[in-house]
XYZ file of C-alpha atoms in Angstrom:
405
model
C 0.000 0.000 0.000
C 1.118 3.529 -0.753
C 2.123 5.689 2.178
C -0.028 8.532 3.457
C 0.902 11.651 5.392
C -1.062 10.352 8.390
C 0.753 7.019 8.406
C 4.127 8.808 8.188
C 3.282 11.164 11.061
C 2.056 8.321 13.224
C 5.105 6.098 12.618
C 6.778 5.515 16.010
C 10.401 4.430 16.530
C 11.110 0.953 17.839
C 14.280 -0.778 18.958
C 14.966 -1.711 15.336
C 14.970 0.191 12.051
C 11.666 0.105 10.175
C 11.085 0.410 6.459
C 7.717 1.841 5.444
C 7.369 1.263 1.712
C 5.590 3.547 -0.722
C 5.507 2.794 -4.469
C 8.153 2.120 -7.133
C 11.026 1.624 -4.722
C 10.461 4.601 -2.416
C 10.396 3.915 1.309
C 10.745 5.714 4.624
C 13.423 4.480 7.000
C 12.451 5.062 10.655
C 15.440 4.819 13.019
C 15.335 3.857 16.717
C 16.324 7.448 17.525
C 13.175 8.710 15.797
C 14.722 9.944 12.545
C 12.750 9.470 9.334
C 14.806 9.182 6.142
C 13.558 8.824 2.584
C 15.317 6.176 0.525
C 14.959 4.870 -3.035
C 15.647 1.208 -3.634
C 16.707 0.451 -7.220
C 18.884 -1.817 -9.326
C 21.642 -0.732 -11.682
C 24.105 -2.935 -13.527
C 22.622 -5.980 -11.880
C 23.272 -4.662 -8.356
C 20.795 -3.469 -5.760
C 21.444 0.093 -4.579
C 19.905 2.703 -2.271
C 19.722 6.443 -2.805
C 19.018 9.016 -0.073
C 16.070 11.270 -0.943
C 16.062 13.600 2.090
C 14.762 13.785 5.630
C 11.139 13.954 6.734
C 9.475 16.396 7.510
C 11.842 18.713 5.599
C 10.992 16.639 2.540
C 7.326 15.707 2.498
C 5.708 12.740 0.769
C 4.865 14.659 -2.402
C 8.415 16.038 -2.817
C 9.947 12.624 -2.063
C 7.860 11.100 -4.854
C 8.971 13.843 -7.238
C 12.583 13.069 -6.423
C 11.903 9.352 -6.928
C 10.388 10.022 -10.348
C 13.359 12.177 -11.394
C 15.768 9.416 -10.341
C 13.807 6.778 -12.227
C 13.942 8.924 -15.407
C 17.731 8.839 -15.126
C 17.593 5.054 -14.760
C 15.423 4.839 -17.866
C 18.159 6.680 -19.745
C 20.876 4.354 -18.479
C 22.217 6.757 -15.845
C 22.937 5.700 -12.268
C 21.275 8.394 -10.098
C 23.906 7.915 -7.352
C 26.723 8.673 -9.806
C 24.746 11.567 -11.293
C 24.332 13.082 -7.808
C 28.080 12.870 -7.171
C 28.778 14.535 -10.515
C 26.294 17.326 -9.786
C 27.732 17.847 -6.305
C 31.258 18.059 -7.710
C 30.081 20.540 -10.331
C 28.406 22.666 -7.653
C 31.578 22.619 -5.568
C 33.636 23.597 -8.601
C 31.250 26.429 -9.451
C 31.485 27.718 -5.880
C 35.293 27.592 -6.041
C 35.176 29.440 -9.352
C 32.581 32.010 -8.361
C 33.433 35.655 -8.897
C 33.779 36.210 -5.158
C 36.059 33.208 -4.650
C 38.331 34.244 -7.504
C 38.272 37.898 -6.435
C 39.248 37.075 -2.848
C 42.035 34.819 -4.105
C 43.302 37.633 -6.360
C 43.080 40.096 -3.473
C 45.024 37.764 -1.154
C 47.787 37.494 -3.764
C 48.029 41.213 -4.519
C 47.199 43.065 -1.301
C 50.395 42.277 0.677
C 52.232 44.668 -1.646
C 49.711 47.502 -1.223
C 49.316 50.235 1.334
C 46.696 49.199 3.898
C 44.466 52.152 3.002
C 44.460 51.115 -0.672
C 43.772 47.480 0.186
C 40.833 48.493 2.387
C 39.331 50.564 -0.431
C 39.654 47.770 -3.006
C 38.076 45.053 -0.857
C 35.442 47.531 0.307
C 34.396 48.277 -3.269
C 34.180 44.577 -4.093
C 32.216 43.678 -0.962
C 29.805 46.605 -1.172
C 29.330 47.086 -4.906
C 30.087 43.773 -6.650
C 29.735 40.657 -4.474
C 26.052 41.175 -3.590
C 25.150 40.862 -7.293
C 27.961 38.903 -8.961
C 29.711 37.175 -6.059
C 27.925 33.840 -6.335
C 27.995 33.630 -10.141
C 30.557 31.341 -11.854
C 33.068 33.844 -13.178
C 33.196 32.152 -16.589
C 29.418 32.654 -17.013
C 29.287 36.376 -16.187
C 28.398 38.617 -19.118
C 29.284 42.208 -19.933
C 25.677 43.422 -19.363
C 25.769 41.949 -15.848
C 28.950 43.860 -15.047
C 27.476 47.016 -16.579
C 24.416 46.689 -14.325
C 26.757 46.684 -11.309
C 28.557 49.776 -12.583
C 25.270 51.589 -13.250
C 24.164 51.046 -9.656
C 27.313 52.813 -8.464
C 27.000 55.562 -11.067
C 23.364 56.324 -10.218
C 24.230 57.119 -6.604
C 26.566 59.850 -7.876
C 29.845 57.963 -7.361
C 31.146 58.024 -10.926
C 34.800 57.851 -9.946
C 34.042 54.814 -7.772
C 32.202 53.214 -10.705
C 35.353 53.553 -12.827
C 37.426 52.005 -10.045
C 34.959 49.129 -9.678
C 35.256 48.587 -13.445
C 39.042 48.506 -13.117
C 38.965 46.056 -10.202
C 36.545 43.749 -12.027
C 38.896 43.706 -14.994
C 41.797 42.753 -12.733
C 39.783 39.870 -11.283
C 38.734 38.621 -14.724
C 42.314 38.723 -15.987
C 43.447 36.770 -12.930
C 40.716 34.215 -13.651
C 42.009 33.866 -17.212
C 45.563 33.390 -15.978
C 44.460 30.674 -13.534
C 42.219 28.843 -16.013
C 38.853 29.845 -14.550
C 37.677 32.112 -17.391
C 38.378 32.527 -21.069
C 38.031 36.283 -21.487
C 37.722 39.591 -19.657
C 34.163 40.718 -20.375
C 34.774 44.027 -18.585
C 36.872 45.022 -21.590
C 33.654 45.214 -23.636
C 32.506 48.099 -21.431
C 35.169 50.631 -22.362
C 33.379 53.904 -22.963
C 30.148 52.706 -21.341
C 30.611 55.076 -18.399
C 30.969 58.853 -18.705
C 34.503 60.082 -18.141
C 35.194 60.869 -14.496
C 36.257 64.381 -13.621
C 39.344 64.150 -11.467
C 39.764 66.987 -9.026
C 42.611 67.843 -6.702
C 42.250 67.493 -2.972
C 40.673 70.593 -1.488
C 43.298 72.895 -0.017
C 43.897 76.380 1.359
C 46.763 78.182 -0.386
C 46.165 81.871 0.279
C 48.324 83.034 3.233
C 45.485 84.976 4.866
C 43.243 81.894 4.768
C 46.079 79.728 6.006
C 46.493 82.024 9.023
C 42.810 81.603 9.913
C 43.054 77.837 9.476
C 46.099 77.608 11.759
C 44.336 79.564 14.481
C 41.334 77.246 14.121
C 43.606 74.202 14.479
C 45.037 75.593 17.706
C 41.525 76.122 19.032
C 40.298 72.608 18.275
C 38.345 71.261 21.266
C 38.671 67.547 20.572
C 41.027 64.976 22.072
C 44.638 65.914 22.687
C 45.846 63.196 20.282
C 43.763 64.526 17.384
C 44.686 68.116 18.295
C 48.388 67.253 18.047
C 47.823 65.487 14.709
C 46.059 68.605 13.397
C 48.873 70.899 14.539
C 51.538 68.640 13.007
C 49.741 68.081 9.690
C 50.671 71.484 8.181
C 54.177 71.392 9.693
C 55.087 67.995 8.228
C 52.757 67.860 5.164
C 53.110 64.094 4.751
C 50.327 61.902 3.428
C 47.484 61.568 5.977
C 47.844 57.801 6.211
C 51.540 58.152 6.971
C 50.892 60.687 9.699
C 48.173 58.733 11.495
C 50.179 55.458 11.396
C 53.435 57.050 12.563
C 55.277 54.974 15.168
C 57.434 56.303 17.981
C 60.232 53.927 16.979
C 60.616 55.913 13.732
C 61.418 59.197 15.526
C 64.692 60.559 16.853
C 63.592 63.726 18.606
C 67.151 64.560 19.718
C 68.260 64.592 16.071
C 64.908 66.114 15.024
C 64.256 63.439 12.397
C 61.466 61.105 11.381
C 62.318 58.140 9.139
C 59.604 55.926 7.673
C 58.680 53.984 4.534
C 56.536 55.883 2.049
C 53.267 53.999 1.567
C 52.953 54.868 -2.119
C 56.489 54.154 -3.367
C 57.783 51.770 -0.654
C 60.915 53.918 -0.344
C 62.545 55.206 2.822
C 61.851 58.838 3.591
C 63.450 61.321 5.972
C 61.484 64.224 7.427
C 63.592 66.891 9.170
C 61.623 68.150 12.155
C 61.409 71.854 12.888
C 61.742 72.827 16.530
C 57.995 73.539 16.645
C 57.242 69.970 15.497
C 59.671 68.524 18.051
C 57.976 70.514 20.829
C 54.548 69.122 19.910
C 55.902 65.577 19.695
C 57.654 65.809 23.070
C 54.408 66.988 24.654
C 52.490 64.147 23.031
C 55.179 61.621 24.010
C 54.215 62.093 27.643
C 50.770 60.720 26.794
C 51.376 58.088 24.090
C 55.136 57.472 24.229
C 54.743 54.012 25.752
C 52.442 52.971 22.902
C 53.453 51.780 19.458
C 51.613 54.518 17.594
C 52.155 58.237 18.002
C 48.429 58.782 17.398
C 46.630 55.743 18.844
C 42.922 55.256 18.233
C 40.200 54.219 20.649
C 41.827 50.805 20.558
C 45.309 51.889 21.639
C 46.824 48.927 19.809
C 45.683 50.451 16.524
C 46.396 53.853 14.951
C 43.945 56.723 14.826
C 41.074 56.344 12.373
C 41.667 57.423 8.801
C 38.592 59.633 9.068
C 39.684 61.465 12.227
C 41.469 64.431 10.622
C 38.726 65.210 8.119
C 36.075 64.741 10.792
C 37.913 67.253 12.996
C 38.141 69.738 10.126
C 34.398 69.431 9.574
C 33.781 70.010 13.285
C 35.696 73.269 12.923
C 33.375 74.309 10.101
C 35.532 73.451 7.079
C 34.046 71.754 4.047
C 36.383 68.837 3.266
C 35.082 68.676 -0.301
C 35.710 72.286 -1.271
C 37.985 73.900 1.331
C 40.564 71.669 3.022
C 41.241 67.964 3.628
C 43.941 66.143 5.512
C 45.691 65.634 2.180
C 45.307 69.312 1.318
C 48.136 70.330 3.664
C 50.534 68.925 1.061
C 49.182 71.213 -1.650
C 49.275 74.108 0.799
C 52.955 73.572 1.513
C 53.846 72.869 -2.127
C 52.215 76.081 -3.335
C 53.350 78.498 -0.631
C 56.905 77.161 -0.314
C 57.442 77.707 -4.019
C 55.379 80.810 -4.783
C 55.827 82.785 -1.553
C 59.004 81.494 0.088
C 60.781 80.856 -3.209
C 62.183 77.432 -2.390
C 63.323 75.389 -5.425
C 60.762 72.947 -6.772
C 63.102 69.948 -6.634
C 63.793 70.519 -2.935
C 60.068 70.677 -2.201
C 59.322 67.612 -4.335
C 61.923 65.567 -2.493
C 60.410 66.608 0.809
C 56.994 65.565 -0.489
C 58.555 62.138 -1.247
C 57.749 62.469 -4.932
C 59.946 60.813 -7.520
C 61.989 63.554 -9.164
C 63.616 62.783 -12.549
C 67.356 63.387 -12.598
C 70.466 62.150 -14.380
C 70.234 58.857 -12.491
C 66.575 58.265 -13.330
C 63.575 58.600 -11.040
C 64.855 56.684 -7.998
C 64.090 58.632 -4.839
C 67.048 59.547 -2.631
C 65.848 60.073 0.944
C 68.910 62.144 1.884
C 69.102 64.313 -1.243
C 68.961 68.068 -0.490
C 68.829 67.164 3.188
C 70.634 70.371 4.269
C 68.308 72.511 2.163
C 65.289 70.511 3.259
C 66.182 70.896 6.927
C 66.475 74.665 6.468
C 63.240 74.714 4.474
C 61.251 72.808 7.123
C 62.362 75.225 9.847
C 61.653 78.225 7.643
C 58.212 76.785 6.865
C 57.396 76.318 10.557
C 58.579 79.865 11.334
C 56.501 81.174 8.437
C 53.379 79.427 9.735
C 53.983 80.843 13.224
C 54.316 84.307 11.744
C 51.133 83.932 9.708
C 49.228 82.724 12.744
C 50.468 85.694 14.770
C 49.506 88.147 12.027
C 53.109 89.146 11.218
C 53.776 90.473 7.719
C 55.833 87.849 5.905
C 58.263 88.834 3.138
C 59.111 86.186 0.515
C 62.907 86.209 0.661
C 63.616 82.621 -0.278
C 65.814 80.347 1.744
C 65.998 82.573 4.818
C 62.273 82.359 5.459
C 60.593 84.975 7.661
C 61.080 88.705 8.277
């Protein structure tokens, strides 16, 4: 007799396994522990076999019969349903291993050790927020150009055109890695060249007029936040290094007696030397009393980690500055570059070396951390004196290497 839902529900476990048969080889195995397992009894190649069809009540009688019928169709076509299930499972596992997300994370793991942490965070953030939710589970070899374009359009429509271009670039890198590792045959993102409007690249917002700089410096001194962030704000214009390099500075890199800071430039992976003006040394000595026993000069809420990358810009916004149009943490570099050259008349190559930019010379573009060190030391002190004079409202005369009058 065929099984019924009532008979299945009422089946009680005994001290031995029970087999409650339905039709055409389907039966329910009731274990002494109370489990109820669907099984299909069949013959293939002259041997009797059993195939699991699921667990009751997750799989009801109707669905179990549907699975039985599908298995029997395979048998009718000369296919062992047990072998077919193993093949399908292997294919599913392979598809999961070759999904866009799996390949992308593998690519990221290979590439990111050579990147600055801030860059790595941005790349994985774009993939996790803008790509994986829609393409992550798809086999990378099956993804089409229109699918990638749909992802890019979602980013573009929220007004983040530059991010859309970067997502496009990252997708292309993942596809090319998939090709190199035998998981895809072509980079479909290449079909989308020109599909997005050109991004307008703008410079970081900065203040470069001396009168505006004076007001900014006075605002920095009046910042009412934590002492750590206040010191970072006061040092940012004095040192004009990249924001990520400032916030991750470590005490072990400083020699305050020699007034020097040595660290590895995040962008070029080259060693850099920053001569410290006496004003910078004074701020650092004051801060050392608070954080000197820590690894980082500017520790965050978790003192084992550096200050947040958003802290400087957040502080500027608290002081009323628009970080899109007026000044950003990165804008202190443009401030120094402009004023040192146009107002204090320092040579461009000296400034560029202090900015840790690669400067072409007879030996190529290799950066020399000690080049112009005497001039750079004089320039950094003159710059600090100039900023003090601006802040105090003193008239500053551009007389070149001697600095302030």
